[in-house]
Amino acid sequence: AALPALVLGGGLLVAAWRWLRGAARPGRGGSMRGKTVIITGANSGLGRAAAAELLRMQARVIMGCRDRARAERAAREIRAEVGERADGGGELVVRELDLASLRSVRAFCHRVLQEESRLDVLINNAGIFQCPYMKTEDGFEMQFGVNHLGHFLLTNLLLGLLKNSAPSRIVVVSSKLYKYGEINFEDLNSEISYNKSFCYSRSKLANILFARELARRLEGTGVTVNSLHPGIVRTNLGRHVNIPLLAKPLFNLVSWAFFKTPLEGAQTSIYLASSPDVEGVSGKYFGDCKEEELLPKAMDDLVARKLWDISEVMVGLLK
């Protein structure tokens, strides 16, 4: 009898803790009416949660997603959740975007530049986590290719529109796991060795260094760039992580109790995209809607510039 009582008591404590955590969620910004937002990977997880909230704030949200069918289904669900507005405030648009294909990135940007008169916010959210060794369409190691290089090209191709729409914002979703990564210029493509955990961390460190260098280059343009970590969130990002069958019930319980929901995890992205509190703030790193300190390796301007130069060549912006 003691064990069930202990489990029940623990469950009630966890439920109360989760309720308090949700109640303490920071407030979002005001209306986004008249503003256009692009979110990569918006059909699930953090991106889907951010899309729903920004639609609720009356933004025009462009969902850049690899799987069009899944994205259309997610868009229908979001519209049903948020509700259609008779006054035309808020709109959800699905566009195909595969960050593992530079051709797809260029096609997506070409369409955006043809169809959109402005772009107020770009949220670089999509990512792949600890996958087995594989390569993108263009021959890049998948995690570095999708998490860094695909977003690098996407952002650069949309910079003109972002500048013309200033004040505008770029939001880069990174991870605290950047701490375990290193930028090895001798093996950026993991041809010599591959460790899926290390390579994920390296791609997230690259996100922060990219945001830092981009912020420096955009000084005075009215376009701000900030990076963030969302925390540990229950999403399908971990689909490549193998959990032993016997351990899955315990893992599911722990993740329910202690991991953030996608909406909770998306709060910092939403905050950086919409809040007047960060208007004009650029080149910073945030967690739980607050600025946080970075390790020295994530503030190394020489490494950031070298990574930028090499990335330009890798994605074909420079020959």
Short mmCIF file of C-alpha atoms in Angstrom, two decimals, residues 179-317:
data_model
loop_
_atom_site.label_atom_id
_atom_site.label_comp_id
_atom_site.label_asym_id
_atom_site.label_seq_id
_atom_site.Cartn_x
_atom_site.Cartn_y
_atom_site.Cartn_z
CA LYS A 179 28.39 23.78 -24.85
CA TYR A 180 29.57 20.34 -25.95
CA GLY A 181 30.38 21.33 -29.53
CA GLU A 182 33.52 22.59 -31.23
CA ILE A 183 33.96 24.12 -34.68
CA ASN A 184 36.54 21.86 -36.31
CA PHE A 185 37.40 23.57 -39.59
CA GLU A 186 39.44 20.52 -40.62
CA ASP A 187 36.35 18.28 -40.62
CA LEU A 188 33.19 20.40 -40.81
CA ASN A 189 31.53 17.74 -42.95
CA SER A 190 32.48 14.86 -40.60
CA GLU A 191 34.33 13.00 -43.33
CA ILE A 192 37.07 11.91 -40.90
CA SER A 193 34.89 11.01 -37.91
CA TYR A 194 31.23 11.23 -36.91
CA ASN A 195 29.65 11.37 -33.49
CA LYS A 196 25.96 12.17 -33.66
CA SER A 197 25.85 13.94 -30.28
CA PHE A 198 28.96 16.02 -30.93
CA CYS A 199 27.78 16.95 -34.43
CA TYR A 200 24.42 18.15 -33.12
CA SER A 201 26.20 20.29 -30.52
CA ARG A 202 28.51 21.66 -33.20
CA SER A 203 25.55 22.65 -35.39
CA LYS A 204 23.95 24.46 -32.43
CA LEU A 205 27.22 26.28 -31.66
CA ALA A 206 27.31 27.24 -35.35
CA ASN A 207 23.79 28.71 -34.97
CA ILE A 208 24.96 31.01 -32.19
CA LEU A 209 28.15 32.07 -33.98
CA PHE A 210 26.12 32.75 -37.14
CA ALA A 211 23.62 34.89 -35.22
CA ARG A 212 26.46 36.80 -33.57
CA GLU A 213 28.27 37.54 -36.84
CA LEU A 214 25.01 38.39 -38.63
CA ALA A 215 24.08 40.84 -35.86
CA ARG A 216 27.45 42.54 -36.32
CA ARG A 217 26.94 42.82 -40.10
CA LEU A 218 23.40 44.19 -39.68
CA GLU A 219 24.24 46.98 -37.24
CA GLY A 220 22.39 50.14 -38.22
CA THR A 221 19.99 48.41 -40.64
CA GLY A 222 17.06 48.05 -38.24
CA VAL A 223 17.22 44.25 -38.49
CA THR A 224 17.96 42.51 -35.19
CA VAL A 225 19.24 38.96 -34.67
CA ASN A 226 19.06 36.94 -31.47
CA SER A 227 19.57 33.27 -30.63
CA LEU A 228 17.93 31.20 -27.91
CA HIS A 229 17.67 27.82 -26.25
CA PRO A 230 14.13 26.53 -25.68
CA GLY A 231 14.97 24.10 -22.87
CA ILE A 232 14.23 20.38 -22.87
CA VAL A 233 10.95 19.98 -24.72
CA ARG A 234 8.70 17.01 -25.52
CA THR A 235 8.79 17.02 -29.32
CA ASN A 236 9.53 14.51 -32.08
CA LEU A 237 13.05 15.98 -32.40
CA GLY A 238 14.36 12.96 -30.49
CA ARG A 239 12.98 10.41 -32.95
CA HIS A 240 16.51 9.16 -33.75
CA VAL A 241 17.33 8.52 -30.08
CA ASN A 242 17.01 4.85 -29.17
CA ILE A 243 15.41 4.18 -25.78
CA PRO A 244 15.31 0.54 -24.58
CA LEU A 245 11.79 -0.87 -24.62
CA LEU A 246 11.76 -1.58 -20.88
CA ALA A 247 12.89 1.97 -20.10
CA LYS A 248 10.23 3.69 -22.23
CA PRO A 249 7.47 3.83 -19.56
CA LEU A 250 9.88 5.48 -17.10
CA PHE A 251 11.17 7.85 -19.79
CA ASN A 252 7.62 8.82 -20.74
CA LEU A 253 6.79 9.55 -17.10
CA VAL A 254 9.94 11.62 -16.60
CA SER A 255 9.41 13.55 -19.82
CA TRP A 256 5.79 14.29 -18.90
CA ALA A 257 6.84 15.48 -15.47
CA PHE A 258 9.95 17.50 -16.22
CA PHE A 259 10.17 18.33 -19.94
CA LYS A 260 8.49 21.45 -21.28
CA THR A 261 5.46 21.23 -23.51
CA PRO A 262 5.98 22.60 -27.04
CA LEU A 263 4.04 25.74 -26.10
CA GLU A 264 6.21 26.31 -23.04
CA GLY A 265 9.35 25.68 -25.09
CA ALA A 266 8.22 28.10 -27.81
CA GLN A 267 7.74 31.03 -25.42
CA THR A 268 11.22 32.50 -25.95
CA SER A 269 10.85 32.31 -29.75
CA ILE A 270 7.47 34.06 -29.49
CA TYR A 271 8.92 36.65 -27.09
CA LEU A 272 11.84 37.47 -29.38
CA ALA A 273 9.51 37.64 -32.40
CA SER A 274 6.88 39.88 -30.86
CA SER A 275 7.75 41.60 -27.60
CA PRO A 276 8.43 45.35 -27.50
CA ASP A 277 10.85 44.58 -24.65
CA VAL A 278 13.49 43.41 -27.14
CA GLU A 279 12.95 46.05 -29.80
CA GLY A 280 16.42 47.07 -31.00
CA VAL A 281 18.14 44.31 -29.00
CA SER A 282 20.55 42.31 -31.17
CA GLY A 283 23.38 39.81 -30.92
CA LYS A 284 22.16 38.33 -27.63
CA TYR A 285 21.34 34.82 -26.39
CA PHE A 286 18.14 34.10 -24.48
CA GLY A 287 16.56 31.36 -22.37
CA ASP A 288 13.16 31.51 -20.67
CA CYS A 289 12.66 34.99 -22.15
CA LYS A 290 15.75 36.37 -20.39
CA GLU A 291 19.21 37.19 -21.69
CA GLU A 292 21.82 34.59 -20.70
CA GLU A 293 25.61 34.42 -20.69
CA LEU A 294 27.48 32.41 -23.30
CA LEU A 295 30.67 30.42 -23.02
CA PRO A 296 33.72 32.17 -24.55
CA LYS A 297 33.77 29.77 -27.53
CA ALA A 298 30.31 31.02 -28.55
CA MET A 299 31.56 34.63 -28.50
CA ASP A 300 34.73 34.08 -30.54
CA ASP A 301 34.41 36.66 -33.31
CA LEU A 302 37.36 35.28 -35.29
CA VAL A 303 35.78 31.82 -35.42
CA ALA A 304 32.39 33.36 -36.24
CA ARG A 305 33.85 35.27 -39.22
CA LYS A 306 35.78 32.26 -40.50
CA LEU A 307 32.66 30.08 -40.20
CA TRP A 308 30.69 32.71 -42.12
CA ASP A 309 33.28 32.85 -44.92
CA ILE A 310 33.42 29.06 -45.28
CA SER A 311 29.62 28.75 -45.12
CA GLU A 312 29.28 31.28 -47.96
CA VAL A 313 31.42 29.03 -50.16
CA MET A 314 29.69 25.81 -49.07
CA VAL A 315 26.20 27.09 -49.99
CA GLY A 316 27.35 28.73 -53.22
CA LEU A 317 26.98 32.39 -52.28
#
